[in-house]
Amino acid sequence: MQLHTKFRPWFRRGAVRLAGVTLVLIGVMAVQAAAQGLPTRRGMAQAAPGLWIDAAATGAEIAAIRDRIAAASVKVAGRLGAAQPVEWWICTTRACDSANGMKARGITYGASLITLNANAGRDPGVYVHELTHATLHGALPLGGLFSTALPLWFDEGVAVILSGEPPAAAKKAACAKPQKGRLPQNAREFNRMAPNAKKALPVYTRSACAVRDWMAEGNRLRDLLPMLRAGRRLP
């Protein structure tokens, strides 16, 4: 596959980042991730090292985005013990979404890159959701490439709990009734179970509830990164 020229400086930082991007895509709207494919950052400007934002963004929008990233980092670090350093590419307009094919609200590419479309860029919870994914992936060899240590349902369940996104899946009350249905081990299974957003919600809910069950057994989210770094398979 040929890489767009705008990708090359980012990829030259190391093979790990290249491997991370070839991961099966995981994000807030994982059902749309495969359709989005590899990202571009047309019409974006660098607002800070590792942060590219829609060139049409106002100063106030840029400041708000930086605040959301900082808040997400604090929250993820507080719950998991660390937050993965990651590059962010964020749109603030539909024109930017269209130019870069950003159909999904948010996508995490391995442990290296997070993209947010204009809708997600205004939602603080999405920043936490995606940064949770990147942080978990960062504890795996090659950002999780070829790893089966972190099933997708567990990855999504943790991200839902930490971020409150999607809200209906994140509520403890959603787990009051027994959850029926399979838990997806990977994105391919997720996409079969959830071909659209409406069908994705129950999968997110089951995933979050299964992680809550794991926590009820005395397990802690703060232990996840050491477990993954030690080669443990979750749950």
mmCIF file of N, CA and C in Angstrom, residues 18 38 61 104 137:
data_model
loop_
_atom_site.group_PDB
_atom_site.id
_atom_site.type_symbol
_atom_site.label_atom_id
_atom_site.label_comp_id
_atom_site.label_asym_id
_atom_site.label_seq_id
_atom_site.Cartn_x
_atom_site.Cartn_y
_atom_site.Cartn_z
ATOM 1 N N LEU A 18 4.297 2.660 12.497
ATOM 2 C CA LEU A 18 3.766 2.077 11.279
ATOM 3 C C LEU A 18 2.949 0.850 11.622
ATOM 4 N N LEU A 38 -7.067 4.488 6.539
ATOM 5 C CA LEU A 38 -5.947 5.279 7.024
ATOM 6 C C LEU A 38 -6.271 6.770 6.966
ATOM 7 N N GLU A 61 -11.539 27.737 19.856
ATOM 8 C CA GLU A 61 -11.702 26.299 19.634
ATOM 9 C C GLU A 61 -10.405 25.546 19.904
ATOM 10 N N ALA A 104 -16.001 8.337 11.064
ATOM 11 C CA ALA A 104 -16.163 7.909 12.446
ATOM 12 C C ALA A 104 -15.900 9.072 13.387
ATOM 13 N N HIS A 137 -3.290 0.103 24.577
ATOM 14 C CA HIS A 137 -2.491 -0.428 23.464
ATOM 15 C C HIS A 137 -1.002 -0.193 23.707
#
